[in-house]
mmCIF file of C-alpha atoms in Angstrom:
data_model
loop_
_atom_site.group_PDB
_atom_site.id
_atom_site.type_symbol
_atom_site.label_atom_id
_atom_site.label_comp_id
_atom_site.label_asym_id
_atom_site.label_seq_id
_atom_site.Cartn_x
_atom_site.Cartn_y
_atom_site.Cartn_z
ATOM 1 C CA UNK A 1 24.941 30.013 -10.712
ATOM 2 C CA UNK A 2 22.026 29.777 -13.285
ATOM 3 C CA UNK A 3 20.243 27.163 -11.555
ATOM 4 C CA UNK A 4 18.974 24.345 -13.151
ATOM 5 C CA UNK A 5 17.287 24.461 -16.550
ATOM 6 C CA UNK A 6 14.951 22.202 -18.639
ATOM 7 C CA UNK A 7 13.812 22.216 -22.478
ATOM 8 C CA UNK A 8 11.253 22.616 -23.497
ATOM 9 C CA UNK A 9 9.264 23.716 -20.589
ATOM 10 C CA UNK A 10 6.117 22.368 -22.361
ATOM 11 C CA UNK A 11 5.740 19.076 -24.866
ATOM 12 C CA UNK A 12 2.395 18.633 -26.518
ATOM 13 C CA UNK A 13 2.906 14.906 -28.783
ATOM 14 C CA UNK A 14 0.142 12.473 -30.032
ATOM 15 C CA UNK A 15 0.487 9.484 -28.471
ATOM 16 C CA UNK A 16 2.979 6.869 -29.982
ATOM 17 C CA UNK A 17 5.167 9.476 -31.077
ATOM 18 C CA UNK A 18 9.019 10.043 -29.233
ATOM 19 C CA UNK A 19 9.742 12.611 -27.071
ATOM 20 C CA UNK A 20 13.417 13.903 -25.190
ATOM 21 C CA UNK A 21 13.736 16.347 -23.064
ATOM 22 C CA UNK A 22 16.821 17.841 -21.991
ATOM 23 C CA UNK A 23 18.373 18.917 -18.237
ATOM 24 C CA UNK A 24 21.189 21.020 -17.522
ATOM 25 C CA UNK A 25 22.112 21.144 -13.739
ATOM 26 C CA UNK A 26 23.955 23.326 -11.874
ATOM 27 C CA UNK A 27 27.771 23.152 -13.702
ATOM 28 C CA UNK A 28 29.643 21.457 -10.725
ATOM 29 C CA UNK A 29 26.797 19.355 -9.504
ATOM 30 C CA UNK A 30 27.430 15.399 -9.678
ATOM 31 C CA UNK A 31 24.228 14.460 -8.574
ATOM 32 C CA UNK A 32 21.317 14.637 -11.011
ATOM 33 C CA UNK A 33 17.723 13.114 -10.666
ATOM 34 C CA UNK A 34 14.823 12.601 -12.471
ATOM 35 C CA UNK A 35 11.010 13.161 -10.937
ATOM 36 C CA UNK A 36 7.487 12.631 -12.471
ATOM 37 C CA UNK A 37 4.836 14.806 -10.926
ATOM 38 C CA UNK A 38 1.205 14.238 -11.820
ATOM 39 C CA UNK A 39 -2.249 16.968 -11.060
ATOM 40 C CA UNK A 40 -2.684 16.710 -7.293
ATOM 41 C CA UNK A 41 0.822 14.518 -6.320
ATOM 42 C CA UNK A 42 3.890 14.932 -5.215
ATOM 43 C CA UNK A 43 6.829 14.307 -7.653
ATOM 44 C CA UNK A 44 7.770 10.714 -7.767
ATOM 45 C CA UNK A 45 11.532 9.702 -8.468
ATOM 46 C CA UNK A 46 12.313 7.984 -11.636
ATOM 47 C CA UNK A 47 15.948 7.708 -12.283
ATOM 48 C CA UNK A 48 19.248 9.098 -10.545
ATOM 49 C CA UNK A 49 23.134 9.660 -11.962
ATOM 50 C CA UNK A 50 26.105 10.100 -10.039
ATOM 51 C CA UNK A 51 28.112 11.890 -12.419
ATOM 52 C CA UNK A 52 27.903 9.891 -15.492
ATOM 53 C CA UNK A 53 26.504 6.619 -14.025
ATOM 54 C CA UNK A 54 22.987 5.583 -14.133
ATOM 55 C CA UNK A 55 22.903 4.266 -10.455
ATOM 56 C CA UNK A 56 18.868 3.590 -9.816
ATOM 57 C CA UNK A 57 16.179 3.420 -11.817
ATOM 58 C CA UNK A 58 12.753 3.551 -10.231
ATOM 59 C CA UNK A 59 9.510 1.060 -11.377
ATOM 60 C CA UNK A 60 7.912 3.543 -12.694
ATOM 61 C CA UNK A 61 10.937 3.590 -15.179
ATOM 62 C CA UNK A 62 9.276 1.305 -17.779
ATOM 63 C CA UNK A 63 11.113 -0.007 -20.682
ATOM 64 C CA UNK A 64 9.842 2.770 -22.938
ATOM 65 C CA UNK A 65 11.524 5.422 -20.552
ATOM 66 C CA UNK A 66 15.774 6.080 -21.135
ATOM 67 C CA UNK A 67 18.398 8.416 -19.265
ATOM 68 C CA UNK A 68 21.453 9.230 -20.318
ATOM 69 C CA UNK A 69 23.860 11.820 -18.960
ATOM 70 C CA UNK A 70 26.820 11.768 -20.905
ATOM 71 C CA UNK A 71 30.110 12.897 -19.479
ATOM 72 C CA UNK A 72 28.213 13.855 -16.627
ATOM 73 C CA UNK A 73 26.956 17.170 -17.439
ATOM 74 C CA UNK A 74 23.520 17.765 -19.046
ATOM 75 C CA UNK A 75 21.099 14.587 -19.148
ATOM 76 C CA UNK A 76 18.642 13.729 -21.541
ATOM 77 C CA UNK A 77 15.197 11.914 -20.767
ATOM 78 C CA UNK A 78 13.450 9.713 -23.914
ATOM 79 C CA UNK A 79 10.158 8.485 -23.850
ATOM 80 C CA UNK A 80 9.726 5.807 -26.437
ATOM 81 C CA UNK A 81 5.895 5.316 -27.776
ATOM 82 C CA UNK A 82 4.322 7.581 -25.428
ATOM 83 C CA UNK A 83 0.890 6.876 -24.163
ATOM 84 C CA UNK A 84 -1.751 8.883 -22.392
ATOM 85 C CA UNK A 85 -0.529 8.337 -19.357
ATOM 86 C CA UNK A 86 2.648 9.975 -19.665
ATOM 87 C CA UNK A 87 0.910 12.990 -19.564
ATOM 88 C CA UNK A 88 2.764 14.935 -16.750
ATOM 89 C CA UNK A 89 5.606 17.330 -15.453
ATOM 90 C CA UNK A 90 8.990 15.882 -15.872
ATOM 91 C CA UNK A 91 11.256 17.606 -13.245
ATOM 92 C CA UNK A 92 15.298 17.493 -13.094
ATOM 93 C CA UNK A 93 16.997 18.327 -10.034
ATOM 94 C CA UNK A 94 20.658 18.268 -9.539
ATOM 95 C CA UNK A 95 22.403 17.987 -5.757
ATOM 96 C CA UNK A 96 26.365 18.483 -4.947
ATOM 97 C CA UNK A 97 27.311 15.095 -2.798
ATOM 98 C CA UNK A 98 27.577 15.687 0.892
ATOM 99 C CA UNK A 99 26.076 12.761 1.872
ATOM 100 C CA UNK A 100 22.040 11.445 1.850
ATOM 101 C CA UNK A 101 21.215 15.242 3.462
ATOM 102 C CA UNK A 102 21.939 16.809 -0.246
ATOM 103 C CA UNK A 103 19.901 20.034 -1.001
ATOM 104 C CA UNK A 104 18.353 19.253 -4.371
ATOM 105 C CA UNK A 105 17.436 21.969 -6.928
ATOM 106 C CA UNK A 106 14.796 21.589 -8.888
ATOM 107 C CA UNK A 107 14.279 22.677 -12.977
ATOM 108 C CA UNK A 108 11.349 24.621 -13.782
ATOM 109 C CA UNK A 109 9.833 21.071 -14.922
ATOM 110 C CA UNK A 110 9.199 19.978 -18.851
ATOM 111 C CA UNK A 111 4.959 19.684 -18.687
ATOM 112 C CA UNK A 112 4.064 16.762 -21.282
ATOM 113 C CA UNK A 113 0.508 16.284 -22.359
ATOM 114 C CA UNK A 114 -0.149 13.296 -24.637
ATOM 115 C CA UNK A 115 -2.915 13.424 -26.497
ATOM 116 C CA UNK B 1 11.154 1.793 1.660
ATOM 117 C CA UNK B 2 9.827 5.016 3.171
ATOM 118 C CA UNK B 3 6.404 7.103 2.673
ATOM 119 C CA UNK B 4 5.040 10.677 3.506
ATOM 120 C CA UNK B 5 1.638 11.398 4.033
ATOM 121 C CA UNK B 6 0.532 15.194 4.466
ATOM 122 C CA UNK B 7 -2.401 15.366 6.420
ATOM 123 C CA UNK B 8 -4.171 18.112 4.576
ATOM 124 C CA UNK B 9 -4.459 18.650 1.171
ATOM 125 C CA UNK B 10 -5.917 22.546 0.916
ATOM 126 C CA UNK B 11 -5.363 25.168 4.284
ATOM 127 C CA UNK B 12 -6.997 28.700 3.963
ATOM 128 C CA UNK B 13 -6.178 30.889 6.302
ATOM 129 C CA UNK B 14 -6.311 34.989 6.750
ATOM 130 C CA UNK B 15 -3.079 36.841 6.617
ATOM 131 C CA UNK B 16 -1.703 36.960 10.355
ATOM 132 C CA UNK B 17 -2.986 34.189 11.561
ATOM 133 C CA UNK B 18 -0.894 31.242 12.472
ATOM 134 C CA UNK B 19 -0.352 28.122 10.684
ATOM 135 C CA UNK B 20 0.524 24.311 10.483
ATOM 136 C CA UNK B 21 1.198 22.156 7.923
ATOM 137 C CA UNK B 22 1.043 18.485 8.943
ATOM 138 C CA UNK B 23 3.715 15.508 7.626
ATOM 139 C CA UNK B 24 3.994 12.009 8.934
ATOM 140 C CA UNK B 25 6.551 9.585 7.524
ATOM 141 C CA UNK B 26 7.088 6.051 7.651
ATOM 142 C CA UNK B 27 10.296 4.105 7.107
ATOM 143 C CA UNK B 28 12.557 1.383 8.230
ATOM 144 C CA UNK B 29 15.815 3.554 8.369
ATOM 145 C CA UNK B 30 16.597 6.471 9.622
ATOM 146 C CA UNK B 31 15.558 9.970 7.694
ATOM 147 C CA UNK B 32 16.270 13.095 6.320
ATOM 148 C CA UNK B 33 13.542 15.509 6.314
ATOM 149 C CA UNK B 34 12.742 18.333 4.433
ATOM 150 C CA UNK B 35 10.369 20.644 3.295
ATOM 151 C CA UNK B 36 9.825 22.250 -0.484
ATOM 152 C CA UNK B 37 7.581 25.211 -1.381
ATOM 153 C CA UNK B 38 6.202 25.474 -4.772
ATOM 154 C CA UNK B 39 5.262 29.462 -5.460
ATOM 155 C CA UNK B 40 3.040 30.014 -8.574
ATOM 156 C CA UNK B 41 4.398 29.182 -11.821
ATOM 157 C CA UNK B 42 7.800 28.598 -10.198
ATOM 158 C CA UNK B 43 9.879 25.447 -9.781
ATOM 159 C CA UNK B 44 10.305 23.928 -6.160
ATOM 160 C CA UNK B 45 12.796 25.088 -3.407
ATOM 161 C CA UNK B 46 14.131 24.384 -0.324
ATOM 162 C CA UNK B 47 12.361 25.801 2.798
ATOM 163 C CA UNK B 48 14.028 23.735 5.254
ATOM 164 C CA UNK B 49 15.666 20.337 6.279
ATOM 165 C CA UNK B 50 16.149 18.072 9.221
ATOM 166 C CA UNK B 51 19.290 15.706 9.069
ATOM 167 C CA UNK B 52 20.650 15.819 12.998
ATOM 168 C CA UNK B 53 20.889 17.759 16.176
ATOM 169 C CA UNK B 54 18.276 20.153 17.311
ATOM 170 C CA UNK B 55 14.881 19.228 16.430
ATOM 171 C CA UNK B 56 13.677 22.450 15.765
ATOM 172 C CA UNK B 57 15.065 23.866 12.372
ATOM 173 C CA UNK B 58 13.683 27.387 10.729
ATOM 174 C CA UNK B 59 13.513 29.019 7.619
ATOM 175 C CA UNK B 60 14.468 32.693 6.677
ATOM 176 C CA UNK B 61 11.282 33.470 6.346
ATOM 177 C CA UNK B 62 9.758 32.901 9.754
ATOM 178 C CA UNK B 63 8.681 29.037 9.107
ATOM 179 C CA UNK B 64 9.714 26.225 11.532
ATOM 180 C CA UNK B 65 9.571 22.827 11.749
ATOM 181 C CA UNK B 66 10.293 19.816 14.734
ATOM 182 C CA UNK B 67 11.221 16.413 14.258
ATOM 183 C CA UNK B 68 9.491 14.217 15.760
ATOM 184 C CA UNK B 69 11.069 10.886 16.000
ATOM 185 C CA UNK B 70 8.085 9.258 18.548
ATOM 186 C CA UNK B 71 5.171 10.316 16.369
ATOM 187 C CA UNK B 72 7.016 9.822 13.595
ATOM 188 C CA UNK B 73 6.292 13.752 12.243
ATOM 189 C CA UNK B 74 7.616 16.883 10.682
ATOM 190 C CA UNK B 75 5.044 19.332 11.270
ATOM 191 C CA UNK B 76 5.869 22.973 9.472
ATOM 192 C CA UNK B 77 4.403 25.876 11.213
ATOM 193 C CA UNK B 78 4.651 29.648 11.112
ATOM 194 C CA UNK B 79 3.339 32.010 13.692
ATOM 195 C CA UNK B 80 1.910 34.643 11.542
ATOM 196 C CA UNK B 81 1.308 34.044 7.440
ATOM 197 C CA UNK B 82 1.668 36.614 4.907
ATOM 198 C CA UNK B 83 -0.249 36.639 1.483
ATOM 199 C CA UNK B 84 2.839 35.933 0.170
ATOM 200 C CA UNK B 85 2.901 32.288 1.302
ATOM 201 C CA UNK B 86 0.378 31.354 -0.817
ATOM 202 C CA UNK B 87 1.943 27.764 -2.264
ATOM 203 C CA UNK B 88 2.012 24.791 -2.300
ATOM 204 C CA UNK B 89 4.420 22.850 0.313
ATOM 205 C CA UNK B 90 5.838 19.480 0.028
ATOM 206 C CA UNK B 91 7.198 17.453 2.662
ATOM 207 C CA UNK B 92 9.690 14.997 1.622
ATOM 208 C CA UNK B 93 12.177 12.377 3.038
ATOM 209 C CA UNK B 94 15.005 10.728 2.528
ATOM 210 C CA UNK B 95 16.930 7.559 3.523
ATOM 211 C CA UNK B 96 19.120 6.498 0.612
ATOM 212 C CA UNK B 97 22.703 7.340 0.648
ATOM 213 C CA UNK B 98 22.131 9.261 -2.637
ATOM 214 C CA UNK B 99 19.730 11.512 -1.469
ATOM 215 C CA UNK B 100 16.585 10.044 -3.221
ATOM 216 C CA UNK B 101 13.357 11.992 -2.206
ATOM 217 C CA UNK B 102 10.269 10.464 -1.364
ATOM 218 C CA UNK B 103 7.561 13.355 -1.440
ATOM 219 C CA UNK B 104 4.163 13.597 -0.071
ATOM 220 C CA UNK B 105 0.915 14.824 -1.784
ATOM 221 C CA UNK B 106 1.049 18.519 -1.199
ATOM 222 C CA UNK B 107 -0.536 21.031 0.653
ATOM 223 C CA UNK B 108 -1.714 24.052 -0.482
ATOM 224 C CA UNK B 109 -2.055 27.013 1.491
ATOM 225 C CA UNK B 110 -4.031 29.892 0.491
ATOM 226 C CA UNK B 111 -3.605 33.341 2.670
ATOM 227 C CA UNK B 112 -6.374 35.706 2.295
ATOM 228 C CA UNK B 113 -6.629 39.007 3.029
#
């Protein structure tokens, strides 16, 4: 068990520009979610796959934000014309279903600054 | 829909003494609890979780925490800190049959010497 992993760990873009970051979970996890944390807040949850399926997507998950987890392994995260306000740690966490009392682990996090 | 708030945002304390960490959580269905510590430059991780029977659940390192369904909280407390538990703690719920967290703001606790 490597534990979760995320690349790259930091992103530094100027604003308009693309970014994707990559998560690879824990190999026979099915569960995989995406969080946003900003300076001084918890993580907020953006988006989360059961296995290949895209099953929620949070508000926060504008039109310029993507997921995709193909085959349900790793998952990728595009941000589309970033802005300013992107500017914050994207975290991946991946969970083996047992129910809604999973034990999530969490990535080391992929810190974005836009500038 | 469900929401955390955490009490305090910054608790120094000396190495020894006792602690608490304060959650309180809203929501319209019933919860999972848990709390996640956040060491320096390191990603989060489970402390502990609440999802039935005994109120009172504990960590391996000497934290506890008890559900409490009334006042709607999930206090964490530890009887004696080490410098070592210098993070920051996150308490976090969940009500979704997926697992979805919904985390609150953080608490950091500093342990001085």
């Amino acid at each position: 068990d490597t534990g979760v992993s995320q690349d790259p760990r930091h992103k530094i873009t100027k604003r308009g520009q693309n970014v994707t970051f990559r998560c690879d979970p824990i190999s026979e996890h099915n569960r995989l979610y995406w969080y946003r944390q900003t300076l001084g807040q918890g993580p907020e949850f953006l988006t989360y796959f059961q296995n290949e399926a895209q099953l929620e997507k949070s508000r926060l998950l504008s039109d310029r934000f993507s997921a995709e987890r193909p085959k349900g392994s790793f998952s990728t995260l595009e941000i589309q014309r970033t802005e300013q306000g992107d500017s914050a740690m994207y975290l991946c966490a991946s969970s083996l279903s047992e129910g809604a009392g999973d034990t999530q682990y969490f990535g080391p996090g992929t810190r974005l600054t836009v500038l | 829909a469900q929401s955390v708030t955490q009490l305090d945002s910054q608790v120094p304390v000396f190495e020894e003494a006792p602690v608490e960490l304060r959650c309180n959580y809203s929501s319209s269905v019933s919860v999972y609890l848990f709390w996640y510590v956040q060491y320096p430059n390191q990603g989060l991780q489970l402390l502990l979780k609440y999802l039935s029977g005994s109120t009172l659940v504990e960590s391996i390192n000497g934290f506890e925490a008890e559900f409490n369904k009334s006042q709607t909280s999930f206090h964490l407390r530890k009887p004696s800190v080490h410098i070592s538990d210098t993070a920051e703690y996150f308490c976090a719920v969940s009500g979704t049959s997926y697992g979805k967290l919904t985390f609150g703001q953080g608490t950091i606790l500093t342990v001085h010497p």
